[in-house]
PDB file of C-alpha atoms in Angstrom:
ATOM      1  CA  MET H   1      -1.504  12.847  29.171  1.00  0.00           C
ATOM      2  CA  GLY H   2      -0.095  13.345  25.675  1.00  0.00           C
ATOM      3  CA  ILE H   3       2.169  16.206  24.635  1.00  0.00           C
ATOM      4  CA  SER H   4       0.370  19.007  22.814  1.00  0.00           C
ATOM      5  CA  LYS H   5       1.576  20.065  19.401  1.00  0.00           C
ATOM      6  CA  SER H   6       2.472  23.594  20.563  1.00  0.00           C
ATOM      7  CA  ALA H   7       4.469  22.284  23.546  1.00  0.00           C
ATOM      8  CA  TYR H   8       6.309  19.801  21.367  1.00  0.00           C
ATOM      9  CA  ARG H   9       7.296  22.597  18.975  1.00  0.00           C
ATOM     10  CA  ARG H  10       8.824  24.515  21.898  1.00  0.00           C
ATOM     11  CA  TYR H  11      10.616  21.401  23.153  1.00  0.00           C
ATOM     12  CA  LYS H  12      12.136  20.888  19.718  1.00  0.00           C
ATOM     13  CA  LEU H  13      13.315  24.493  19.565  1.00  0.00           C
ATOM     14  CA  ILE H  14      14.779  24.350  23.093  1.00  0.00           C
ATOM     15  CA  ASP H  15      16.553  21.113  22.206  1.00  0.00           C
ATOM     16  CA  THR H  16      17.988  22.666  19.042  1.00  0.00           C
ATOM     17  CA  MET H  17      19.264  25.724  20.914  1.00  0.00           C
ATOM     18  CA  LEU H  18      20.873  23.694  23.722  1.00  0.00           C
ATOM     19  CA  ARG H  19      22.699  21.562  21.124  1.00  0.00           C
ATOM     20  CA  ASN H  20      23.907  24.559  19.111  1.00  0.00           C
ATOM     21  CA  LYS H  21      27.719  24.486  19.511  1.00  0.00           C
ATOM     22  CA  SER H  22      28.145  27.974  18.016  1.00  0.00           C
ATOM     23  CA  ARG H  23      25.828  29.611  20.532  1.00  0.00           C
ATOM     24  CA  LEU H  24      26.409  28.041  23.923  1.00  0.00           C
ATOM     25  CA  TYR H  25      24.440  28.674  27.127  1.00  0.00           C
ATOM     26  CA  PRO H  26      21.320  30.418  25.759  1.00  0.00           C
ATOM     27  CA  SER H  27      19.361  32.325  28.397  1.00  0.00           C
ATOM     28  CA  ILE H  28      15.649  31.891  28.895  1.00  0.00           C
ATOM     29  CA  GLU H  29      15.161  35.308  27.267  1.00  0.00           C
ATOM     30  CA  ASP H  30      17.144  34.067  24.241  1.00  0.00           C
ATOM     31  CA  ILE H  31      14.835  31.088  23.969  1.00  0.00           C
ATOM     32  CA  GLN H  32      11.758  33.307  24.309  1.00  0.00           C
ATOM     33  CA  GLU H  33      13.016  35.546  21.495  1.00  0.00           C
ATOM     34  CA  GLU H  34      13.783  32.548  19.278  1.00  0.00           C
ATOM     35  CA  CYS H  35      10.240  31.222  19.821  1.00  0.00           C
ATOM     36  CA  PHE H  36       8.908  34.543  18.595  1.00  0.00           C
ATOM     37  CA  ASN H  37      11.205  34.567  15.554  1.00  0.00           C
ATOM     38  CA  ARG H  38      10.768  30.969  14.484  1.00  0.00           C
ATOM     39  CA  LEU H  39       7.397  29.868  15.871  1.00  0.00           C
ATOM     40  CA  ASP H  40       5.505  33.178  15.742  1.00  0.00           C
ATOM     41  CA  ILE H  41       4.622  32.849  19.419  1.00  0.00           C
ATOM     42  CA  CYS H  42       5.964  34.530  22.526  1.00  0.00           C
ATOM     43  CA  PRO H  43       5.610  32.153  25.477  1.00  0.00           C
ATOM     44  CA  SER H  44       5.909  33.578  28.946  1.00  0.00           C
ATOM     45  CA  LEU H  45       9.022  32.912  31.010  1.00  0.00           C
ATOM     46  CA  ASP H  46       6.876  30.821  33.365  1.00  0.00           C
ATOM     47  CA  THR H  47       5.793  28.671  30.409  1.00  0.00           C
ATOM     48  CA  LEU H  48       9.403  28.098  29.334  1.00  0.00           C
ATOM     49  CA  GLU H  49      10.436  27.199  32.885  1.00  0.00           C
ATOM     50  CA  LYS H  50       7.583  24.677  32.929  1.00  0.00           C
ATOM     51  CA  ASP H  51       8.861  23.341  29.597  1.00  0.00           C
ATOM     52  CA  PHE H  52      12.273  22.759  31.178  1.00  0.00           C
ATOM     53  CA  ARG H  53      10.665  20.824  34.045  1.00  0.00           C
ATOM     54  CA  ASN H  54       8.550  18.734  31.694  1.00  0.00           C
ATOM     55  CA  MET H  55      11.490  17.904  29.456  1.00  0.00           C
ATOM     56  CA  LYS H  56      13.466  16.745  32.506  1.00  0.00           C
ATOM     57  CA  LEU H  57      10.724  14.306  33.588  1.00  0.00           C
ATOM     58  CA  PRO H  58      11.517  10.593  33.055  1.00  0.00           C
ATOM     59  CA  GLU H  59       9.927   8.804  30.114  1.00  0.00           C
ATOM     60  CA  PRO H  60       7.156   8.384  29.098  1.00  0.00           C
ATOM     61  CA  ASP H  61       6.000  11.691  30.643  1.00  0.00           C
ATOM     62  CA  GLY H  62       9.120  13.571  29.557  1.00  0.00           C
ATOM     63  CA  PHE H  63      12.435  13.079  27.795  1.00  0.00           C
ATOM     64  CA  ASP H  64      14.907  12.642  30.676  1.00  0.00           C
ATOM     65  CA  ALA H  65      16.574  15.790  29.362  1.00  0.00           C
ATOM     66  CA  PRO H  66      19.741  16.682  31.381  1.00  0.00           C
ATOM     67  CA  ILE H  67      19.001  20.430  31.420  1.00  0.00           C
ATOM     68  CA  VAL H  68      20.822  22.567  33.989  1.00  0.00           C
ATOM     69  CA  TYR H  69      21.348  26.277  34.502  1.00  0.00           C
ATOM     70  CA  CYS H  70      24.970  27.482  34.548  1.00  0.00           C
ATOM     71  CA  ARG H  71      25.335  30.480  36.880  1.00  0.00           C
ATOM     72  CA  GLN H  72      28.799  31.301  35.576  1.00  0.00           C
ATOM     73  CA  ASN H  73      27.621  31.565  31.937  1.00  0.00           C
ATOM     74  CA  ARG H  74      24.093  32.705  32.840  1.00  0.00           C
ATOM     75  CA  GLY H  75      22.427  30.240  30.514  1.00  0.00           C
ATOM     76  CA  TYR H  76      21.163  26.679  30.061  1.00  0.00           C
ATOM     77  CA  HIS H  77      22.931  23.632  28.677  1.00  0.00           C
ATOM     78  CA  TYR H  78      22.864  19.827  28.571  1.00  0.00           C
ATOM     79  CA  THR H  79      25.210  18.084  31.010  1.00  0.00           C
ATOM     80  CA  ASN H  80      25.543  15.389  28.338  1.00  0.00           C
ATOM     81  CA  PRO H  81      26.769  17.155  25.170  1.00  0.00           C
ATOM     82  CA  ASN H  82      25.611  14.222  22.988  1.00  0.00           C
ATOM     83  CA  TYR H  83      22.055  14.256  24.297  1.00  0.00           C
ATOM     84  CA  SER H  84      19.044  14.980  22.064  1.00  0.00           C
ATOM     85  CA  ILE H  85      15.326  14.455  22.630  1.00  0.00           C
ATOM     86  CA  ASN H  86      15.348  12.655  19.270  1.00  0.00           C
ATOM     87  CA  GLY H  87      17.546   9.993  20.837  1.00  0.00           C
ATOM     88  CA  VAL H  88      19.741   9.392  17.776  1.00  0.00           C
ATOM     89  CA  SER H  89      21.220  11.482  15.000  1.00  0.00           C
ATOM     90  CA  LEU H  90      19.754  10.884  11.542  1.00  0.00           C
ATOM     91  CA  THR H  91      21.435  11.067   8.169  1.00  0.00           C
ATOM     92  CA  ASP H  92      19.659  12.563   5.148  1.00  0.00           C
ATOM     93  CA  LYS H  93      19.022   9.016   3.930  1.00  0.00           C
ATOM     94  CA  ASP H  94      17.510   8.081   7.315  1.00  0.00           C
ATOM     95  CA  VAL H  95      15.211  11.101   7.169  1.00  0.00           C
ATOM     96  CA  ASP H  96      14.042  10.209   3.641  1.00  0.00           C
ATOM     97  CA  SER H  97      13.330   6.626   4.742  1.00  0.00           C
ATOM     98  CA  ILE H  98      11.338   7.813   7.756  1.00  0.00           C
ATOM     99  CA  LYS H  99       9.345  10.227   5.596  1.00  0.00           C
ATOM    100  CA  GLU H 100       8.486   7.442   3.174  1.00  0.00           C
ATOM    101  CA  ALA H 101       7.486   5.030   5.952  1.00  0.00           C
ATOM    102  CA  LEU H 102       5.285   7.620   7.671  1.00  0.00           C
ATOM    103  CA  GLU H 103       3.597   8.497   4.389  1.00  0.00           C
ATOM    104  CA  ILE H 104       2.727   4.813   4.021  1.00  0.00           C
ATOM    105  CA  LEU H 105       1.398   4.614   7.591  1.00  0.00           C
ATOM    106  CA  GLN H 106      -0.679   7.739   7.124  1.00  0.00           C
ATOM    107  CA  ASN H 107      -2.153   6.611   3.812  1.00  0.00           C
ATOM    108  CA  ILE H 108      -2.961   3.142   5.146  1.00  0.00           C
ATOM    109  CA  GLY H 109      -5.144   4.831   7.738  1.00  0.00           C
ATOM    110  CA  SER H 110      -6.494   3.683  11.065  1.00  0.00           C
ATOM    111  CA  SER H 111      -9.006   0.971  10.207  1.00  0.00           C
ATOM    112  CA  ARG H 112      -6.555  -1.874  10.825  1.00  0.00           C
ATOM    113  CA  VAL H 113      -5.335  -0.976  14.294  1.00  0.00           C
ATOM    114  CA  SER H 114      -6.807  -0.283  17.699  1.00  0.00           C
ATOM    115  CA  ASP H 115      -7.218   3.123  19.336  1.00  0.00           C
ATOM    116  CA  SER H 116      -3.964   2.782  21.282  1.00  0.00           C
ATOM    117  CA  PHE H 117      -2.058   2.122  18.062  1.00  0.00           C
ATOM    118  CA  ASN H 118      -3.772   5.093  16.441  1.00  0.00           C
ATOM    119  CA  TYR H 119      -2.714   7.293  19.357  1.00  0.00           C
ATOM    120  CA  ALA H 120       0.906   6.219  18.952  1.00  0.00           C
ATOM    121  CA  LEU H 121       0.690   6.858  15.214  1.00  0.00           C
ATOM    122  CA  ASP H 122      -0.752  10.320  15.829  1.00  0.00           C
ATOM    123  CA  LYS H 123       2.216  11.172  18.077  1.00  0.00           C
ATOM    124  CA  ILE H 124       4.622  10.070  15.357  1.00  0.00           C
ATOM    125  CA  LEU H 125       2.823  12.148  12.750  1.00  0.00           C
ATOM    126  CA  VAL H 126       2.841  15.260  14.960  1.00  0.00           C
ATOM    127  CA  SER H 127       6.615  14.939  15.227  1.00  0.00           C
ATOM    128  CA  TYR H 128       6.850  14.119  11.545  1.00  0.00           C
ATOM    129  CA  LYS H 129       4.998  17.251  10.427  1.00  0.00           C
ATOM    130  CA  GLU H 130       7.219  19.433  12.601  1.00  0.00           C
ATOM    131  CA  GLU H 131      10.450  17.739  11.578  1.00  0.00           C
ATOM    132  CA  PHE H 132       9.561  17.475   7.882  1.00  0.00           C
ATOM    133  CA  PRO H 133       7.192  20.392   7.155  1.00  0.00           C
ATOM    134  CA  ASP H 134       7.728  20.159   3.397  1.00  0.00           C
ATOM    135  CA  SER H 135       6.044  16.770   3.099  1.00  0.00           C
ATOM    136  CA  ASN H 136       2.793  16.498   1.206  1.00  0.00           C
ATOM    137  CA  SER H 137       0.917  14.541   3.851  1.00  0.00           C
ATOM    138  CA  LYS H 138      -2.540  15.167   2.364  1.00  0.00           C
ATOM    139  CA  ARG H 139      -1.856  13.522  -0.996  1.00  0.00           C
ATOM    140  CA  LYS H 140      -3.055   9.929  -0.763  1.00  0.00           C
ATOM    141  CA  ILE H 141      -1.002   7.569  -2.913  1.00  0.00           C
ATOM    142  CA  ILE H 142      -1.745   4.227  -1.194  1.00  0.00           C
ATOM    143  CA  GLU H 143      -5.124   2.689  -0.441  1.00  0.00           C
ATOM    144  CA  THR H 144      -5.486  -0.693   1.208  1.00  0.00           C
ATOM    145  CA  GLU H 145      -8.541  -2.898   1.326  1.00  0.00           C
ATOM    146  CA  SER H 146     -10.368  -2.621   4.633  1.00  0.00           C
ATOM    147  CA  VAL H 147     -13.970  -2.702   5.751  1.00  0.00           C
ATOM    148  CA  PRO H 148     -14.737  -0.316   8.639  1.00  0.00           C
ATOM    149  CA  GLY H 149     -16.728  -1.773  11.494  1.00  0.00           C
ATOM    150  CA  SER H 150     -15.793  -5.418  10.863  1.00  0.00           C
ATOM    151  CA  ARG H 151     -17.345  -7.563  13.611  1.00  0.00           C
ATOM    152  CA  GLY H 152     -14.936  -8.708  16.282  1.00  0.00           C
ATOM    153  CA  PHE H 153     -12.212  -6.176  15.524  1.00  0.00           C
ATOM    154  CA  GLU H 154     -13.282  -4.206  18.590  1.00  0.00           C
ATOM    155  CA  HIS H 155     -11.572  -6.982  20.599  1.00  0.00           C
ATOM    156  CA  PHE H 156      -8.211  -6.440  18.881  1.00  0.00           C
ATOM    157  CA  GLU H 157      -6.520  -4.817  21.874  1.00  0.00           C
ATOM    158  CA  ILE H 158      -7.522  -7.424  24.464  1.00  0.00           C
ATOM    159  CA  LEU H 159      -6.536 -10.267  22.108  1.00  0.00           C
ATOM    160  CA  PHE H 160      -3.240  -8.581  21.255  1.00  0.00           C
ATOM    161  CA  ASN H 161      -2.378  -8.081  24.924  1.00  0.00           C
ATOM    162  CA  ALA H 162      -3.339 -11.670  25.732  1.00  0.00           C
ATOM    163  CA  CYS H 163      -0.832 -12.901  23.129  1.00  0.00           C
ATOM    164  CA  LYS H 164       1.828 -10.409  24.191  1.00  0.00           C
ATOM    165  CA  ASN H 165       1.524 -11.054  27.933  1.00  0.00           C
ATOM    166  CA  ARG H 166       0.864 -14.810  27.577  1.00  0.00           C
ATOM    167  CA  THR H 167      -2.457 -14.605  29.382  1.00  0.00           C
ATOM    168  CA  PRO H 168      -5.115 -17.333  28.988  1.00  0.00           C
ATOM    169  CA  LEU H 169      -8.559 -16.158  27.988  1.00  0.00           C
ATOM    170  CA  SER H 170     -12.046 -17.474  27.555  1.00  0.00           C
ATOM    171  CA  PHE H 171     -14.636 -16.469  24.976  1.00  0.00           C
ATOM    172  CA  THR H 172     -17.808 -17.665  23.309  1.00  0.00           C
ATOM    173  CA  HIS H 173     -17.310 -18.956  19.760  1.00  0.00           C
ATOM    174  CA  TYR H 174     -20.100 -19.044  17.176  1.00  0.00           C
ATOM    175  CA  SER H 175     -20.131 -21.657  14.403  1.00  0.00           C
ATOM    176  CA  TYR H 176     -21.785 -20.338  11.246  1.00  0.00           C
ATOM    177  CA  GLN H 177     -22.439 -23.840   9.913  1.00  0.00           C
ATOM    178  CA  LYS H 178     -23.711 -25.416  13.153  1.00  0.00           C
ATOM    179  CA  ARG H 179     -25.443 -22.184  14.155  1.00  0.00           C
ATOM    180  CA  LYS H 180     -24.606 -22.545  17.817  1.00  0.00           C
ATOM    181  CA  PHE H 181     -22.340 -21.038  20.472  1.00  0.00           C
ATOM    182  CA  LYS H 182     -19.598 -22.861  22.344  1.00  0.00           C
ATOM    183  CA  SER H 183     -17.332 -21.810  25.210  1.00  0.00           C
ATOM    184  CA  VAL H 184     -13.593 -21.838  24.455  1.00  0.00           C
ATOM    185  CA  LEU H 185     -10.631 -21.647  26.845  1.00  0.00           C
ATOM    186  CA  LEU H 186      -7.556 -20.606  24.893  1.00  0.00           C
ATOM    187  CA  HIS H 187      -3.855 -19.956  25.505  1.00  0.00           C
ATOM    188  CA  PRO H 188      -3.271 -17.432  22.697  1.00  0.00           C
ATOM    189  CA  VAL H 189       0.003 -17.069  20.815  1.00  0.00           C
ATOM    190  CA  LEU H 190      -0.570 -15.212  17.532  1.00  0.00           C
ATOM    191  CA  LEU H 191      -2.814 -12.791  15.665  1.00  0.00           C
ATOM    192  CA  LYS H 192      -2.912 -13.347  11.912  1.00  0.00           C
ATOM    193  CA  GLU H 193      -4.465 -11.433   9.030  1.00  0.00           C
ATOM    194  CA  PHE H 194      -5.417 -13.267   5.850  1.00  0.00           C
ATOM    195  CA  ASP H 195      -7.406 -11.944   2.913  1.00  0.00           C
ATOM    196  CA  ASN H 196      -8.542  -8.908   4.943  1.00  0.00           C
ATOM    197  CA  PHE H 197      -9.824 -11.041   7.852  1.00  0.00           C
ATOM    198  CA  TRP H 198      -8.233 -11.361  11.313  1.00  0.00           C
ATOM    199  CA  TYR H 199      -7.720 -14.601  13.231  1.00  0.00           C
ATOM    200  CA  LEU H 200      -6.524 -15.707  16.665  1.00  0.00           C
ATOM    201  CA  LEU H 201      -4.269 -18.751  17.038  1.00  0.00           C
ATOM    202  CA  GLY H 202      -3.774 -20.508  20.350  1.00  0.00           C
ATOM    203  CA  PHE H 203      -3.749 -23.772  22.255  1.00  0.00           C
ATOM    204  CA  SER H 204      -7.350 -24.772  22.945  1.00  0.00           C
ATOM    205  CA  GLU H 205      -7.850 -26.731  26.149  1.00  0.00           C
ATOM    206  CA  GLY H 206     -11.037 -28.268  24.766  1.00  0.00           C
ATOM    207  CA  HIS H 207      -9.456 -29.416  21.483  1.00  0.00           C
ATOM    208  CA  LYS H 208      -6.071 -30.256  23.076  1.00  0.00           C
ATOM    209  CA  GLU H 209      -4.257 -28.669  20.132  1.00  0.00           C
ATOM    210  CA  LEU H 210      -3.552 -25.414  18.334  1.00  0.00           C
ATOM    211  CA  ARG H 211      -6.706 -23.964  16.793  1.00  0.00           C
ATOM    212  CA  THR H 212      -7.620 -20.868  14.797  1.00  0.00           C
ATOM    213  CA  PHE H 213     -10.618 -18.654  15.578  1.00  0.00           C
ATOM    214  CA  GLY H 214     -11.917 -15.834  13.384  1.00  0.00           C
ATOM    215  CA  PHE H 215     -12.398 -12.472  15.088  1.00  0.00           C
ATOM    216  CA  ASP H 216     -15.932 -12.298  13.687  1.00  0.00           C
ATOM    217  CA  ARG H 217     -16.933 -15.401  15.664  1.00  0.00           C
ATOM    218  CA  ILE H 218     -15.408 -14.378  18.996  1.00  0.00           C
ATOM    219  CA  TYR H 219     -17.789 -12.963  21.612  1.00  0.00           C
ATOM    220  CA  GLU H 220     -17.109 -11.615  25.117  1.00  0.00           C
ATOM    221  CA  PRO H 221     -13.376 -12.415  25.442  1.00  0.00           C
ATOM    222  CA  MET H 222     -12.196 -12.394  29.068  1.00  0.00           C
ATOM    223  CA  LEU H 223      -8.667 -12.598  30.485  1.00  0.00           C
ATOM    224  CA  LEU H 224      -8.149 -15.374  33.045  1.00  0.00           C
ATOM    225  CA  LYS H 225      -5.923 -15.662  36.106  1.00  0.00           C
ATOM    226  CA  ARG H 226      -4.574 -19.154  35.541  1.00  0.00           C
ATOM    227  CA  LYS H 227      -1.331 -20.810  34.473  1.00  0.00           C
ATOM    228  CA  PHE H 228      -0.460 -20.244  30.828  1.00  0.00           C
ATOM    229  CA  ILE H 229       0.249 -23.317  28.675  1.00  0.00           C
ATOM    230  CA  PRO H 230       3.069 -22.241  26.328  1.00  0.00           C
ATOM    231  CA  THR H 231       3.536 -23.323  22.725  1.00  0.00           C
ATOM    232  CA  SER H 232       7.025 -23.576  21.273  1.00  0.00           C
ATOM    233  CA  GLN H 233       7.866 -20.681  18.946  1.00  0.00           C
ATOM    234  CA  ASP H 234       9.097 -23.182  16.343  1.00  0.00           C
ATOM    235  CA  VAL H 235       5.680 -24.838  16.375  1.00  0.00           C
ATOM    236  CA  VAL H 236       3.969 -21.455  15.987  1.00  0.00           C
ATOM    237  CA  ASN H 237       6.295 -20.434  13.149  1.00  0.00           C
ATOM    238  CA  ASN H 238       5.658 -23.684  11.274  1.00  0.00           C
ATOM    239  CA  TYR H 239       1.908 -23.839  11.891  1.00  0.00           C
ATOM    240  CA  TYR H 240       0.914 -21.658   8.924  1.00  0.00           C
ATOM    241  CA  LYS H 241       4.043 -22.303   6.858  1.00  0.00           C
ATOM    242  CA  ASP H 242       2.519 -25.094   4.784  1.00  0.00           C
ATOM    243  CA  ILE H 243      -1.043 -23.767   4.668  1.00  0.00           C
ATOM    244  CA  TYR H 244      -2.686 -21.435   2.193  1.00  0.00           C
ATOM    245  CA  GLY H 245      -5.045 -19.609   4.538  1.00  0.00           C
ATOM    246  CA  VAL H 246      -5.736 -20.409   8.179  1.00  0.00           C
ATOM    247  CA  TYR H 247      -8.148 -23.358   8.428  1.00  0.00           C
ATOM    248  CA  PRO H 248      -6.542 -26.744   7.599  1.00  0.00           C
ATOM    249  CA  ILE H 249      -8.956 -29.460   6.508  1.00  0.00           C
ATOM    250  CA  LYS H 250      -9.339 -32.028   9.273  1.00  0.00           C
ATOM    251  CA  LYS H 251      -7.145 -35.144   9.165  1.00  0.00           C
ATOM    252  CA  GLN H 252      -5.393 -34.103   5.955  1.00  0.00           C
ATOM    253  CA  PRO H 253      -1.559 -34.122   6.047  1.00  0.00           C
ATOM    254  CA  LYS H 254       0.791 -32.109   3.913  1.00  0.00           C
ATOM    255  CA  GLN H 255       0.569 -33.410   0.345  1.00  0.00           C
ATOM    256  CA  GLU H 256       1.138 -32.558  -3.295  1.00  0.00           C
ATOM    257  CA  ILE H 257      -1.820 -30.980  -5.075  1.00  0.00           C
ATOM    258  CA  THR H 258      -1.895 -30.872  -8.881  1.00  0.00           C
ATOM    259  CA  PHE H 259      -4.286 -28.787 -10.943  1.00  0.00           C
ATOM    260  CA  GLY H 260      -4.577 -27.681 -14.550  1.00  0.00           C
ATOM    261  CA  VAL H 261      -5.131 -24.033 -15.372  1.00  0.00           C
ATOM    262  CA  SER H 262      -6.263 -22.384 -18.615  1.00  0.00           C
ATOM    263  CA  SER H 263      -3.781 -20.207 -20.483  1.00  0.00           C
ATOM    264  CA  ILE H 264      -5.494 -16.974 -19.428  1.00  0.00           C
ATOM    265  CA  VAL H 265      -5.679 -17.755 -15.704  1.00  0.00           C
ATOM    266  CA  SER H 266      -2.122 -19.154 -15.718  1.00  0.00           C
ATOM    267  CA  ASN H 267      -0.780 -15.623 -15.935  1.00  0.00           C
ATOM    268  CA  TYR H 268      -2.325 -14.769 -12.552  1.00  0.00           C
ATOM    269  CA  PHE H 269      -0.919 -17.841 -10.834  1.00  0.00           C
ATOM    270  CA  GLU H 270       2.548 -17.154 -12.208  1.00  0.00           C
ATOM    271  CA  ALA H 271       2.383 -13.519 -11.080  1.00  0.00           C
ATOM    272  CA  TYR H 272       0.895 -14.337  -7.652  1.00  0.00           C
ATOM    273  CA  PRO H 273       1.994 -17.829  -6.508  1.00  0.00           C
ATOM    274  CA  ILE H 274      -0.294 -19.570  -4.019  1.00  0.00           C
ATOM    275  CA  HIS H 275       2.613 -20.973  -2.025  1.00  0.00           C
ATOM    276  CA  GLU H 276       6.400 -20.951  -2.069  1.00  0.00           C
ATOM    277  CA  SER H 277       6.358 -24.619  -3.157  1.00  0.00           C
ATOM    278  CA  GLN H 278       4.419 -23.816  -6.342  1.00  0.00           C
ATOM    279  CA  LYS H 279       5.837 -25.237  -9.597  1.00  0.00           C
ATOM    280  CA  CYS H 280       4.557 -24.936 -13.145  1.00  0.00           C
ATOM    281  CA  ASN H 281       4.798 -27.110 -16.270  1.00  0.00           C
ATOM    282  CA  LYS H 282       3.757 -25.336 -19.476  1.00  0.00           C
ATOM    283  CA  TYR H 283       1.708 -26.930 -22.252  1.00  0.00           C
ATOM    284  CA  ASP H 284      -0.063 -25.611 -25.364  1.00  0.00           C
ATOM    285  CA  PHE H 285      -3.510 -26.042 -23.797  1.00  0.00           C
ATOM    286  CA  GLY H 286      -2.524 -24.403 -20.528  1.00  0.00           C
ATOM    287  CA  ASN H 287      -0.335 -25.029 -17.511  1.00  0.00           C
ATOM    288  CA  ILE H 288      -0.144 -27.749 -14.870  1.00  0.00           C
ATOM    289  CA  PHE H 289       0.644 -26.419 -11.391  1.00  0.00           C
ATOM    290  CA  THR H 290       1.717 -28.332  -8.296  1.00  0.00           C
ATOM    291  CA  ILE H 291       1.891 -27.149  -4.698  1.00  0.00           C
ATOM    292  CA  ASN H 292       2.985 -29.077  -1.622  1.00  0.00           C
ATOM    293  CA  VAL H 293       0.727 -27.902   1.214  1.00  0.00           C
ATOM    294  CA  ILE H 294      -1.691 -28.905   3.941  1.00  0.00           C
ATOM    295  CA  PRO H 295      -5.109 -28.572   2.231  1.00  0.00           C
ATOM    296  CA  SER H 296      -7.258 -25.814   3.678  1.00  0.00           C
ATOM    297  CA  LEU H 297     -10.782 -24.436   3.382  1.00  0.00           C
ATOM    298  CA  GLU H 298      -9.354 -21.240   1.873  1.00  0.00           C
ATOM    299  CA  LEU H 299      -7.571 -23.267  -0.831  1.00  0.00           C
ATOM    300  CA  VAL H 300     -10.839 -25.023  -1.706  1.00  0.00           C
ATOM    301  CA  ARG H 301     -12.608 -21.662  -2.043  1.00  0.00           C
ATOM    302  CA  LEU H 302      -9.795 -20.214  -4.133  1.00  0.00           C
ATOM    303  CA  LEU H 303      -9.808 -23.109  -6.604  1.00  0.00           C
ATOM    304  CA  ARG H 304     -13.603 -23.043  -6.839  1.00  0.00           C
ATOM    305  CA  SER H 305     -13.615 -19.317  -7.524  1.00  0.00           C
ATOM    306  CA  TYR H 306     -12.034 -19.849 -10.956  1.00  0.00           C
ATOM    307  CA  GLY H 307     -14.806 -22.230 -12.064  1.00  0.00           C
ATOM    308  CA  LYS H 308     -14.035 -24.171 -15.253  1.00  0.00           C
ATOM    309  CA  GLU H 309     -10.718 -22.361 -15.701  1.00  0.00           C
ATOM    310  CA  ILE H 310      -9.172 -24.741 -13.127  1.00  0.00           C
ATOM    311  CA  ASN H 311      -9.307 -28.540 -13.002  1.00  0.00           C
ATOM    312  CA  VAL H 312      -7.985 -30.382  -9.941  1.00  0.00           C
ATOM    313  CA  ILE H 313      -6.104 -33.503 -11.018  1.00  0.00           C
ATOM    314  CA  GLU H 314      -4.711 -34.891  -7.756  1.00  0.00           C
ATOM    315  CA  PRO H 315      -5.647 -35.860  -5.091  1.00  0.00           C
ATOM    316  CA  HIS H 316      -9.008 -37.306  -6.099  1.00  0.00           C
ATOM    317  CA  TRP H 317     -10.661 -36.550  -2.748  1.00  0.00           C
ATOM    318  CA  LEU H 318      -9.964 -32.836  -3.277  1.00  0.00           C
ATOM    319  CA  GLU H 319     -11.265 -33.059  -6.845  1.00  0.00           C
ATOM    320  CA  ASN H 320     -14.518 -34.505  -5.481  1.00  0.00           C
ATOM    321  CA  ILE H 321     -14.852 -31.699  -2.903  1.00  0.00           C
ATOM    322  CA  ILE H 322     -14.282 -29.044  -5.569  1.00  0.00           C
ATOM    323  CA  ASN H 323     -16.775 -30.585  -8.004  1.00  0.00           C
ATOM    324  CA  ASN H 324     -19.419 -31.546  -5.413  1.00  0.00           C
ATOM    325  CA  LYS H 325     -19.011 -28.275  -3.523  1.00  0.00           C
ATOM    326  CA  GLU H 326     -18.862 -29.994  -0.153  1.00  0.00           C
ATOM    327  CA  ASP H 327     -17.740 -27.759   2.707  1.00  0.00           C
ATOM    328  CA  GLU H 328     -16.311 -28.667   6.073  1.00  0.00           C
ATOM    329  CA  ASP H 329     -17.031 -26.752   9.242  1.00  0.00           C
ATOM    330  CA  GLU H 330     -14.539 -24.178  10.422  1.00  0.00           C
TER     331      GLU H 330
END
């Protein structure tokens, strides 16, 4: 069970009083009075004693707080003088950085993460509002692109845990082009977001290689109790390194792609490079760009989207695909 906001406020106040070097060994009556003065509430002594017990519980239910009662001084204290429920001491710069990061998280919203991630975020924000009450948390200054209710995203948590725990899974995959379902047995390694879509990467037993599957085409994922086939982290790290997007075109190796771009569109490509290998040669009529990548379906769609403003020069097979508008199955 999560910690309520009111209880957390009391825990913070108790923690502050027990760490106050100028007022050692506060009594439970002192803490009750301070709650009334600072929180505008007057908890019963039974409630405060329960707070002590809860704070002393091991994580994640409590804070492992070393609270003890000193009979000689008739008050409470921490047996570890450096202890704090915050875990670490923060500088003013640290606090400002945390405030900025939490503002970003709050403004991004919850559409990109699962319920468990939202719950964790809510706990952070409860603490954040108590620790930094002067923040303007209602003023939205960041908005990201996201479509609520995207198909397949309801499986995020099971797919995430399968990657994290290295658990094989099976699911039914639907091909939009072939219009048919196929069973897949996968050893998942990575979740990837590209252009506001989510994908699952893993070793497919049927394909005998790493393959990418869009969330929107995954149905009925199920965890399996069988030996996991691992993929080297170096292989995973390099898999998308030389690809723009997620779906490489079959049987096409990494190669240099050259295309001409009109003067107007050139500005966009210079401001937002397609790939780290991108180079540009400037001419009066426009610019000639080169990239060294594994051709992908997403690259084909990107180049097509600019219409006559882009002209693929090399390789010729890619020029033919762009001009003839031939697609390959994902």
